[in-house]
Amino acid sequence: MLNNGHSLKIKDARYLHDTGAFKCKAQNVAGTSQDIATVFIENSAVPRYGQIEEPHELFIIFNENGYSINEPGHCRIQHIVFGSFDSFKYKPVFVNDLILSLCKPNDSCSWGGAVNVRNKFVYVTQPDMHRVVVLEIRELFNPVEIIPTDRTPVQIDYVEHLDEIWVLCWNEGVKHSTIKTSLIIRQASFDIQHHTIHVQPFESTLTQFSSLFLPPNNALNQHFTCGYAVIGADNSTYKVDLVSMKVTKMVNLDCTPLSMIFISLGGKVVVNCDRLEARGPSVLILDYFTDEILVTLEHHGDPYISPDSRFVILVDNLRGVISVYRITDEGALDHQFNINTNMHISDVTFLSAEGSYDLFASSSNKGSILYISLPTGQVETIEGVGGSLVNKESKWNSADRVIVSGGMFSDYLMTPSAESITVIDGRSRHLHCEWQHDWSLVNVIVWAEVSRL
């Protein structure tokens, strides 16, 4: 400490040892104050931009002013696009009252969800503007296309092996609407003007959804050809063929699915269900091929699955319990351990670690991140990750505080707080850097890996 405790000097600073977030706390008779400052020690072994053409990773952060492209390794903002941007390459024709800027003039930007399409494009929904916007992320990182949709598009999924975007539109503008419609955008990775088509109806009328559950991409490159949907006022469950884009048959679950995950090993589906009778929620294991209910798990909660399909995690916020199951080579679920927590888990992500995966969970009521080593059960809490979001409920996203991880070889995770965007080094489990903001809420973030041109 120098200058009578006013300055901190780091001698012989080292990249791995000293890079990170430093919390400064001051206390006197008037009270206590603290702040976090990010210190980045540049690694001399890493070339500067422009010296190599190797891939590097980016986080695209959508906010009320537009979006920014942030490079986590060097803690740099690489590009900013504001809501007034209006130089689109592809614009729809024959659309009344079309707004040609990225966001509404003199209004805040509003985002529903976003997906990365083969590290070439990012598709993002704009619920208040009833459209999807496409960004290119290989050259200028600018918006290139406006795609009109039905009213209030929110949920967006990318089915990579079919190169299709699926969009769920709320229409009424409320989360629990039963008249949602589903649209498909084909050839999503092509630099062409796109159009939408509706999912073909199960009956003669336009199919109206309550929920849509599609299989995500996975590390095993397992291609699921069907998803599931909750359709109609009676909340019946149906199977959806992703290839023919048709609702094919009813599935009798005796409950209303709240969330689903797809297990590549053994071909199973984990369904978090709301029982039609007053028996409370339950978690079912469903045979993906026959749709037969195989077993009901003893634990409850929203299910998550590691990218290698080796672990299933149930997050039960009502009881404050996280249950971890290992998936055997035969596809059976073997319960490993439970973790009790007073954190209200908002979102979960995974980071590769020594041939397996670690879990990181964000909290809406705590300024911390929960870390769990799935193979060993080791638990840590990463403190000082910004203020909680207790009074900031997301209008469109079920996760008030998202947490997003990088790819297979990435070290980084990103999560927002009430006053900042924080990058966490997942390997060393410490704060890497942060950007202060004054936005009301940030809950749409996408990771991408792109090549330097």
Short mmCIF file of C-alpha atoms in Angstrom, two decimals:
data_model
loop_
_atom_site.label_atom_id
_atom_site.label_comp_id
_atom_site.label_asym_id
_atom_site.label_seq_id
_atom_site.Cartn_x
_atom_site.Cartn_y
_atom_site.Cartn_z
CA MET A 1 0.00 0.00 0.00
CA LEU A 2 1.23 3.48 -0.89
CA ASN A 3 0.20 7.08 -0.16
CA ASN A 4 -1.13 6.36 3.30
CA GLY A 5 -3.36 3.53 2.12
CA HIS A 6 -4.76 5.30 -0.96
CA SER A 7 -2.91 3.27 -3.61
CA LEU A 8 -2.10 -0.40 -4.19
CA LYS A 9 1.08 -1.28 -6.09
CA ILE A 10 1.62 -4.78 -7.47
CA LYS A 11 5.30 -5.56 -7.82
CA ASP A 12 6.48 -8.00 -10.49
CA ALA A 13 2.90 -8.38 -11.76
CA ARG A 14 2.19 -11.66 -13.51
CA TYR A 15 -0.52 -12.44 -16.05
CA LEU A 16 -1.91 -15.62 -14.47
CA HIS A 17 -1.37 -14.67 -10.84
CA ASP A 18 -2.47 -11.03 -10.73
CA THR A 19 -5.07 -10.60 -13.51
CA GLY A 20 -8.54 -10.38 -12.07
CA ALA A 21 -11.02 -8.32 -10.07
CA PHE A 22 -9.83 -6.65 -6.85
CA LYS A 23 -12.31 -5.61 -4.19
CA CYS A 24 -11.38 -2.47 -2.25
CA LYS A 25 -13.18 -1.92 1.05
CA ALA A 26 -12.99 1.22 3.19
CA GLN A 27 -14.41 1.67 6.67
CA ASN A 28 -14.52 4.53 9.18
CA VAL A 29 -16.91 6.01 11.74
CA ALA A 30 -19.19 7.22 8.95
CA GLY A 31 -19.74 3.74 7.58
CA THR A 32 -18.42 1.23 5.08
CA SER A 33 -17.98 1.41 1.30
CA GLN A 34 -16.54 -0.97 -1.24
CA ASP A 35 -15.93 -1.21 -4.98
CA ILE A 36 -14.45 -3.70 -7.45
CA ALA A 37 -11.74 -2.75 -9.95
CA THR A 38 -10.55 -4.95 -12.79
CA VAL A 39 -6.80 -5.31 -13.29
CA PHE A 40 -5.56 -6.94 -16.49
CA ILE A 41 -1.88 -7.88 -16.75
CA GLU A 42 -1.14 -8.29 -20.44
CA ASN A 43 0.43 -11.62 -21.36
CA SER A 44 3.52 -10.89 -23.43
CA ALA A 45 3.30 -14.38 -24.94
CA VAL A 46 -0.03 -13.54 -26.58
CA PRO A 47 0.20 -11.59 -29.87
CA ARG A 48 -1.79 -8.41 -30.26
CA TYR A 49 -4.72 -8.15 -32.66
CA GLY A 50 -3.65 -8.09 -36.26
CA GLN A 51 -0.58 -10.29 -35.79
CA ILE A 52 -2.29 -13.66 -36.26
CA GLU A 53 -5.38 -15.11 -37.97
CA GLU A 54 -6.37 -17.59 -35.28
CA PRO A 55 -9.96 -17.87 -33.99
CA HIS A 56 -10.89 -15.80 -30.97
CA GLU A 57 -13.99 -15.72 -28.86
CA LEU A 58 -16.57 -13.01 -28.35
CA PHE A 59 -19.66 -12.36 -26.28
CA ILE A 60 -22.50 -10.43 -27.96
CA ILE A 61 -24.40 -8.49 -25.28
CA PHE A 62 -27.87 -7.22 -26.19
CA ASN A 63 -29.00 -4.21 -24.16
CA GLU A 64 -31.54 -1.41 -24.23
CA ASN A 65 -29.24 0.80 -26.38
CA GLY A 66 -28.41 -1.85 -28.99
CA TYR A 67 -25.66 -4.44 -28.59
CA SER A 68 -21.92 -4.69 -28.02
CA ILE A 69 -19.25 -7.20 -29.03
CA ASN A 70 -16.96 -7.91 -26.06
CA GLU A 71 -13.71 -9.89 -26.23
CA PRO A 72 -13.19 -11.58 -22.84
CA GLY A 73 -9.53 -12.59 -23.00
CA HIS A 74 -8.22 -9.02 -23.22
CA CYS A 75 -11.32 -7.47 -21.61
CA ARG A 76 -12.02 -5.25 -24.62
CA ILE A 77 -15.17 -3.91 -26.22
CA GLN A 78 -14.57 -4.65 -29.88
CA HIS A 79 -17.69 -3.15 -31.46
CA ILE A 80 -20.87 -1.29 -30.50
CA VAL A 81 -24.06 -1.02 -32.57
CA PHE A 82 -26.77 1.40 -31.48
CA GLY A 83 -30.50 1.14 -31.96
CA SER A 84 -30.45 3.81 -34.67
CA PHE A 85 -28.54 1.51 -37.08
CA ASP A 86 -30.46 1.35 -40.39
CA SER A 87 -28.11 -0.01 -43.08
CA PHE A 88 -29.60 -3.48 -43.54
CA LYS A 89 -28.55 -5.62 -46.49
CA TYR A 90 -31.88 -7.45 -46.73
CA LYS A 91 -35.21 -5.76 -46.04
CA PRO A 92 -38.66 -7.30 -46.42
CA VAL A 93 -41.02 -5.97 -49.05
CA PHE A 94 -44.77 -5.46 -48.83
CA VAL A 95 -44.70 -4.96 -45.06
CA ASN A 96 -46.78 -2.12 -43.64
CA ASP A 97 -45.30 0.26 -41.06
CA LEU A 98 -41.87 -1.34 -41.33
CA ILE A 99 -39.27 0.27 -39.05
CA LEU A 100 -35.91 0.21 -40.84
CA SER A 101 -33.75 0.94 -37.80
CA LEU A 102 -32.45 -1.72 -35.42
CA CYS A 103 -34.77 -0.53 -32.63
CA LYS A 104 -37.75 1.78 -32.39
CA PRO A 105 -36.80 5.46 -32.73
CA ASN A 106 -36.62 7.26 -29.37
CA ASP A 107 -37.29 4.01 -27.53
CA SER A 108 -35.29 1.32 -25.76
CA CYS A 109 -34.34 -1.88 -27.54
CA SER A 110 -36.14 -5.03 -26.40
CA TRP A 111 -34.76 -8.54 -26.99
CA GLY A 112 -36.37 -11.95 -26.50
CA GLY A 113 -33.72 -14.56 -27.25
CA ALA A 114 -30.76 -15.18 -29.55
CA VAL A 115 -28.84 -18.09 -31.10
CA ASN A 116 -25.46 -18.52 -32.77
CA VAL A 117 -25.64 -20.02 -36.27
CA ARG A 118 -22.34 -21.76 -37.08
CA ASN A 119 -20.29 -18.78 -35.94
CA LYS A 120 -21.46 -16.92 -39.04
CA PHE A 121 -24.69 -15.25 -37.94
CA VAL A 122 -26.63 -14.48 -34.78
CA TYR A 123 -30.43 -14.53 -34.97
CA VAL A 124 -32.21 -12.49 -32.29
CA THR A 125 -35.93 -11.96 -31.64
CA GLN A 126 -37.46 -8.52 -31.08
CA PRO A 127 -40.84 -9.19 -29.40
CA ASP A 128 -42.08 -5.58 -29.40
CA MET A 129 -41.25 -5.16 -33.10
CA HIS A 130 -42.63 -8.57 -34.21
CA ARG A 131 -39.54 -9.66 -36.08
CA VAL A 132 -36.19 -11.44 -36.07
CA VAL A 133 -32.97 -9.56 -36.82
CA VAL A 134 -29.88 -11.29 -38.25
CA LEU A 135 -26.34 -10.12 -37.41
CA GLU A 136 -23.25 -11.21 -39.31
CA ILE A 137 -20.31 -11.92 -37.00
CA ARG A 138 -17.39 -12.58 -39.34
CA GLU A 139 -16.58 -9.17 -40.76
CA LEU A 140 -18.29 -5.99 -39.54
CA PHE A 141 -20.50 -7.50 -36.81
CA ASN A 142 -23.46 -5.46 -38.06
CA PRO A 143 -27.15 -6.31 -38.59
CA VAL A 144 -27.83 -7.53 -42.13
CA GLU A 145 -31.47 -8.62 -42.27
CA ILE A 146 -34.98 -8.02 -40.92
CA ILE A 147 -37.36 -11.03 -40.96
CA PRO A 148 -41.02 -10.26 -40.12
CA THR A 149 -42.82 -12.82 -37.92
CA ASP A 150 -46.14 -13.30 -36.16
CA ARG A 151 -46.74 -11.07 -33.17
CA THR A 152 -44.34 -11.12 -30.21
CA PRO A 153 -41.60 -13.60 -31.21
CA VAL A 154 -39.70 -14.62 -28.06
CA GLN A 155 -38.26 -18.15 -27.95
CA ILE A 156 -35.72 -19.01 -30.64
CA ASP A 157 -33.93 -22.32 -31.27
CA TYR A 158 -31.39 -23.45 -33.86
CA VAL A 159 -31.54 -27.03 -35.20
CA GLU A 160 -28.04 -27.25 -36.62
CA HIS A 161 -28.21 -30.53 -38.56
CA LEU A 162 -31.22 -29.15 -40.47
CA ASP A 163 -29.86 -25.58 -40.55
CA GLU A 164 -33.24 -24.29 -39.36
CA ILE A 165 -34.33 -21.57 -36.95
CA TRP A 166 -37.53 -22.24 -34.99
CA VAL A 167 -39.32 -19.23 -33.48
CA LEU A 168 -42.17 -19.33 -30.96
CA CYS A 169 -44.42 -16.25 -31.09
CA TRP A 170 -46.56 -15.43 -28.07
CA ASN A 171 -49.08 -13.35 -30.07
CA GLU A 172 -51.00 -12.21 -26.97
CA GLY A 173 -47.76 -10.92 -25.52
CA VAL A 174 -48.02 -12.93 -22.28
CA LYS A 175 -45.83 -15.84 -21.16
CA HIS A 176 -48.67 -18.28 -20.44
CA SER A 177 -50.59 -17.70 -23.65
CA THR A 178 -52.14 -20.78 -25.28
CA ILE A 179 -52.34 -19.25 -28.78
CA LYS A 180 -48.64 -19.15 -29.57
CA THR A 181 -47.54 -19.98 -33.11
CA SER A 182 -44.31 -21.53 -34.34
CA LEU A 183 -42.38 -20.34 -37.40
CA ILE A 184 -39.40 -21.87 -39.21
CA ILE A 185 -36.58 -20.11 -41.07
CA ARG A 186 -34.70 -22.48 -43.40
CA GLN A 187 -31.10 -22.27 -44.68
CA ALA A 188 -30.24 -20.15 -41.67
CA SER A 189 -26.47 -20.20 -42.28
CA PHE A 190 -26.78 -18.89 -45.86
CA ASP A 191 -26.22 -15.24 -46.77
CA ILE A 192 -29.60 -14.88 -48.48
CA GLN A 193 -32.92 -13.17 -47.84
CA HIS A 194 -35.00 -15.41 -45.60
CA HIS A 195 -38.71 -16.01 -45.12
CA THR A 196 -40.78 -17.80 -42.49
CA ILE A 197 -43.15 -20.75 -42.77
CA HIS A 198 -45.57 -22.06 -40.16
CA VAL A 199 -45.35 -25.51 -38.61
CA GLN A 200 -47.82 -27.67 -40.49
CA PRO A 201 -50.98 -28.23 -38.42
CA PHE A 202 -51.96 -31.47 -36.71
CA GLU A 203 -55.54 -30.81 -37.68
CA SER A 204 -57.11 -28.53 -40.26
CA THR A 205 -56.58 -25.28 -38.39
CA LEU A 206 -53.37 -23.41 -37.59
CA THR A 207 -51.65 -25.14 -34.67
CA GLN A 208 -51.62 -22.99 -31.53
CA PHE A 209 -48.94 -23.76 -28.95
CA SER A 210 -48.50 -23.21 -25.24
CA SER A 211 -44.89 -24.47 -25.14
CA LEU A 212 -42.29 -25.85 -27.53
CA PHE A 213 -39.34 -28.07 -26.51
CA LEU A 214 -36.64 -28.72 -29.11
CA PRO A 215 -33.45 -30.79 -28.71
CA PRO A 216 -30.32 -28.59 -28.52
CA ASN A 217 -27.01 -29.33 -30.19
CA ASN A 218 -24.78 -31.65 -28.16
CA ALA A 219 -21.12 -32.62 -28.00
CA LEU A 220 -21.90 -36.16 -29.19
CA ASN A 221 -23.33 -34.82 -32.47
CA GLN A 222 -26.48 -36.85 -31.88
CA HIS A 223 -29.22 -35.69 -34.23
CA PHE A 224 -32.69 -35.81 -32.75
CA THR A 225 -35.39 -35.58 -35.40
CA CYS A 226 -38.33 -34.76 -33.14
CA GLY A 227 -39.28 -32.33 -30.42
CA TYR A 228 -42.37 -31.91 -28.26
CA ALA A 229 -45.07 -29.27 -27.98
CA VAL A 230 -47.90 -28.43 -25.60
CA ILE A 231 -50.88 -27.52 -27.74
CA GLY A 232 -54.38 -26.21 -27.14
CA ALA A 233 -56.38 -25.04 -24.16
CA ASP A 234 -56.29 -28.54 -22.62
CA ASN A 235 -52.45 -28.48 -22.62
CA SER A 236 -52.07 -31.79 -24.46
CA THR A 237 -48.55 -32.94 -25.39
CA TYR A 238 -47.67 -33.73 -29.00
CA LYS A 239 -44.60 -34.89 -30.87
CA VAL A 240 -43.20 -32.56 -33.55
CA ASP A 241 -41.28 -33.93 -36.54
CA LEU A 242 -38.46 -31.47 -37.26
CA VAL A 243 -37.79 -32.81 -40.76
CA SER A 244 -41.35 -32.71 -42.11
CA MET A 245 -42.15 -29.71 -39.84
CA LYS A 246 -45.39 -31.36 -38.77
CA VAL A 247 -47.10 -32.10 -35.47
CA THR A 248 -47.41 -35.87 -35.73
CA LYS A 249 -49.09 -37.49 -32.72
CA MET A 250 -50.35 -37.02 -29.18
CA VAL A 251 -48.21 -38.23 -26.26
CA ASN A 252 -50.05 -39.25 -23.09
CA LEU A 253 -48.09 -37.94 -20.11
CA ASP A 254 -50.95 -37.30 -17.68
CA CYS A 255 -49.30 -33.96 -16.89
CA THR A 256 -48.30 -30.65 -18.47
CA PRO A 257 -44.58 -30.39 -19.32
CA LEU A 258 -42.86 -27.34 -17.85
CA SER A 259 -39.37 -28.07 -19.18
CA MET A 260 -37.52 -30.87 -21.00
CA ILE A 261 -34.04 -32.10 -21.79
CA PHE A 262 -32.89 -34.72 -24.29
CA ILE A 263 -30.35 -37.43 -23.37
CA SER A 264 -28.23 -38.70 -26.25
CA LEU A 265 -27.01 -41.80 -24.39
CA GLY A 266 -29.88 -44.27 -24.45
CA GLY A 267 -32.32 -41.96 -26.22
CA LYS A 268 -34.35 -40.62 -23.30
CA VAL A 269 -36.16 -37.40 -22.39
CA VAL A 270 -36.37 -35.89 -18.90
CA VAL A 271 -39.64 -34.04 -18.37
CA ASN A 272 -40.41 -31.68 -15.48
CA CYS A 273 -44.17 -32.03 -15.20
CA ASP A 274 -47.05 -30.25 -13.53
CA ARG A 275 -49.54 -32.96 -12.61
CA LEU A 276 -53.10 -32.41 -13.75
CA GLU A 277 -54.34 -33.58 -10.36
CA ALA A 278 -53.26 -31.87 -7.15
CA ARG A 279 -50.21 -34.11 -6.68
CA GLY A 280 -47.57 -31.48 -7.25
CA PRO A 281 -44.76 -31.50 -9.79
CA SER A 282 -42.82 -34.61 -10.81
CA VAL A 283 -39.91 -35.52 -13.08
CA LEU A 284 -40.51 -38.26 -15.64
CA ILE A 285 -38.06 -40.27 -17.75
CA LEU A 286 -39.52 -40.80 -21.21
CA ASP A 287 -38.33 -43.18 -23.95
CA TYR A 288 -37.63 -40.85 -26.87
CA PHE A 289 -38.48 -43.47 -29.51
CA THR A 290 -41.67 -44.98 -28.04
CA ASP A 291 -42.77 -42.05 -25.83
CA GLU A 292 -43.34 -44.54 -23.02
CA ILE A 293 -42.90 -43.32 -19.43
CA LEU A 294 -40.06 -45.41 -17.97
CA VAL A 295 -39.74 -44.09 -14.43
CA THR A 296 -40.58 -41.18 -12.13
CA LEU A 297 -37.57 -39.73 -10.30
CA GLU A 298 -37.65 -39.19 -6.55
CA HIS A 299 -36.22 -35.67 -6.86
CA HIS A 300 -37.86 -32.62 -8.41
CA GLY A 301 -36.84 -29.52 -10.34
CA ASP A 302 -36.01 -28.03 -13.71
CA PRO A 303 -33.69 -30.41 -15.62
CA TYR A 304 -30.36 -29.51 -17.24
CA ILE A 305 -27.93 -31.79 -19.08
CA SER A 306 -24.18 -31.53 -19.57
CA PRO A 307 -23.07 -31.23 -23.23
CA ASP A 308 -21.53 -34.72 -23.16
CA SER A 309 -24.83 -36.26 -21.95
CA ARG A 310 -23.10 -37.67 -18.86
CA PHE A 311 -24.86 -35.69 -16.11
CA VAL A 312 -28.44 -34.60 -15.46
CA ILE A 313 -28.99 -31.83 -12.92
CA LEU A 314 -32.34 -31.01 -11.30
CA VAL A 315 -32.71 -27.52 -9.80
CA ASP A 316 -35.51 -27.31 -7.24
CA ASN A 317 -35.77 -23.68 -6.15
CA LEU A 318 -38.80 -24.36 -3.95
CA ARG A 319 -36.80 -26.68 -1.70
CA GLY A 320 -33.38 -25.13 -2.32
CA VAL A 321 -31.94 -28.42 -3.59
CA ILE A 322 -29.75 -29.27 -6.59
CA SER A 323 -29.73 -32.99 -7.45
CA VAL A 324 -26.98 -34.48 -9.65
CA TYR A 325 -27.41 -37.72 -11.61
CA ARG A 326 -24.75 -39.55 -13.62
CA ILE A 327 -25.86 -41.20 -16.86
CA THR A 328 -24.43 -44.69 -17.28
CA ASP A 329 -23.21 -46.18 -20.56
CA GLU A 330 -26.55 -47.97 -20.80
CA GLY A 331 -28.44 -44.68 -20.45
CA ALA A 332 -29.68 -45.20 -16.88
CA LEU A 333 -29.74 -42.32 -14.36
CA ASP A 334 -27.69 -42.97 -11.23
CA HIS A 335 -28.20 -40.45 -8.43
CA GLN A 336 -24.85 -39.06 -7.17
CA PHE A 337 -25.50 -36.35 -4.60
CA ASN A 338 -27.68 -33.43 -3.51
CA ILE A 339 -26.60 -29.89 -2.68
CA ASN A 340 -28.64 -27.63 -0.41
CA THR A 341 -28.39 -23.93 -1.20
CA ASN A 342 -30.03 -20.65 -0.17
CA MET A 343 -29.36 -19.25 -3.63
CA HIS A 344 -32.34 -18.87 -5.94
CA ILE A 345 -30.87 -20.40 -9.10
CA SER A 346 -31.68 -18.33 -12.15
CA ASP A 347 -29.65 -20.05 -14.88
CA VAL A 348 -27.17 -22.90 -15.35
CA THR A 349 -24.31 -23.47 -17.78
CA PHE A 350 -21.40 -25.88 -18.19
CA LEU A 351 -17.66 -25.55 -18.83
CA SER A 352 -15.44 -28.42 -20.00
CA ALA A 353 -12.91 -29.61 -17.41
CA GLU A 354 -10.42 -32.50 -17.67
CA GLY A 355 -12.54 -34.78 -19.81
CA SER A 356 -15.80 -33.90 -18.08
CA TYR A 357 -17.82 -30.79 -17.24
CA ASP A 358 -18.20 -28.37 -14.36
CA LEU A 359 -21.49 -26.63 -13.57
CA PHE A 360 -21.83 -22.89 -12.93
CA ALA A 361 -25.13 -21.44 -11.71
CA SER A 362 -26.20 -17.81 -11.43
CA SER A 363 -28.47 -16.46 -8.71
CA SER A 364 -31.09 -13.74 -8.89
CA ASN A 365 -31.02 -13.09 -5.12
CA LYS A 366 -27.26 -13.32 -4.44
CA GLY A 367 -24.23 -11.52 -5.85
CA SER A 368 -22.39 -14.79 -6.36
CA ILE A 369 -21.96 -17.75 -8.70
CA LEU A 370 -22.23 -21.37 -7.58
CA TYR A 371 -19.59 -23.81 -8.89
CA ILE A 372 -20.01 -27.60 -8.78
CA SER A 373 -17.51 -30.17 -10.04
CA LEU A 374 -19.88 -32.79 -11.41
CA PRO A 375 -17.46 -35.75 -11.21
CA THR A 376 -16.32 -35.05 -7.63
CA GLY A 377 -19.11 -33.04 -6.01
CA GLN A 378 -16.73 -30.23 -5.00
CA VAL A 379 -18.66 -27.00 -4.37
CA GLU A 380 -17.41 -23.41 -4.30
CA THR A 381 -19.00 -19.98 -4.31
CA ILE A 382 -17.53 -17.22 -6.46
CA GLU A 383 -18.28 -14.01 -4.58
CA GLY A 384 -18.44 -10.36 -5.66
CA VAL A 385 -20.20 -10.91 -8.98
CA GLY A 386 -22.25 -7.69 -8.84
CA GLY A 387 -25.54 -6.83 -7.19
CA SER A 388 -28.54 -9.14 -7.17
CA LEU A 389 -31.51 -8.80 -9.54
CA VAL A 390 -34.28 -9.41 -7.00
CA ASN A 391 -36.45 -6.52 -8.20
CA LYS A 392 -35.64 -6.86 -11.91
CA GLU A 393 -37.84 -9.51 -13.48
CA SER A 394 -37.31 -10.29 -17.15
CA LYS A 395 -40.34 -9.70 -19.33
CA TRP A 396 -39.44 -12.33 -21.92
CA ASN A 397 -36.80 -14.64 -20.44
CA SER A 398 -37.46 -17.14 -17.64
CA ALA A 399 -33.89 -16.57 -16.40
CA ASP A 400 -33.62 -13.13 -14.79
CA ARG A 401 -29.84 -13.50 -14.56
CA VAL A 402 -28.38 -15.53 -17.40
CA ILE A 403 -24.95 -17.11 -17.33
CA VAL A 404 -23.28 -17.99 -20.64
CA SER A 405 -20.18 -20.12 -21.15
CA GLY A 406 -17.76 -20.32 -24.07
CA GLY A 407 -17.01 -23.31 -26.28
CA MET A 408 -15.09 -26.52 -25.65
CA PHE A 409 -11.72 -24.80 -25.21
CA SER A 410 -12.90 -21.54 -23.68
CA ASP A 411 -11.92 -20.42 -20.18
CA TYR A 412 -14.64 -17.83 -19.76
CA LEU A 413 -18.19 -17.29 -18.61
CA MET A 414 -20.25 -14.11 -18.67
CA THR A 415 -23.11 -13.00 -16.44
CA PRO A 416 -24.86 -9.65 -15.86
CA SER A 417 -25.65 -8.02 -12.54
CA ALA A 418 -27.62 -4.97 -11.50
CA GLU A 419 -24.73 -2.64 -12.35
CA SER A 420 -22.17 -4.53 -14.44
CA ILE A 421 -21.34 -7.28 -16.91
CA THR A 422 -18.84 -9.71 -15.39
CA VAL A 423 -16.41 -12.13 -17.06
CA ILE A 424 -15.39 -15.09 -14.93
CA ASP A 425 -12.34 -17.26 -15.53
CA GLY A 426 -13.90 -20.68 -15.11
CA ARG A 427 -10.60 -22.54 -14.82
CA SER A 428 -9.28 -20.56 -11.86
CA ARG A 429 -12.80 -19.59 -10.71
CA HIS A 430 -12.14 -15.92 -10.14
CA LEU A 431 -13.46 -12.67 -11.59
CA HIS A 432 -11.54 -11.83 -14.75
CA CYS A 433 -12.95 -8.41 -15.62
CA GLU A 434 -16.17 -6.40 -15.68
CA TRP A 435 -17.85 -3.56 -17.53
CA GLN A 436 -20.07 -1.13 -15.62
CA HIS A 437 -23.46 -0.27 -17.14
CA ASP A 438 -26.60 1.69 -16.35
CA TRP A 439 -29.06 -0.48 -18.32
CA SER A 440 -32.26 -1.61 -16.67
CA LEU A 441 -31.69 -5.31 -17.39
CA VAL A 442 -29.46 -7.47 -19.60
CA ASN A 443 -30.53 -11.07 -20.14
CA VAL A 444 -29.68 -11.92 -23.77
CA ILE A 445 -26.02 -12.83 -24.30
CA VAL A 446 -24.52 -15.06 -27.01
CA TRP A 447 -21.03 -16.56 -27.24
CA ALA A 448 -19.27 -16.99 -30.59
CA GLU A 449 -15.88 -17.99 -31.92
CA VAL A 450 -14.76 -16.16 -35.05
CA SER A 451 -11.60 -15.96 -37.12
CA ARG A 452 -9.58 -12.78 -37.43
CA LEU A 453 -9.64 -11.74 -41.07
#
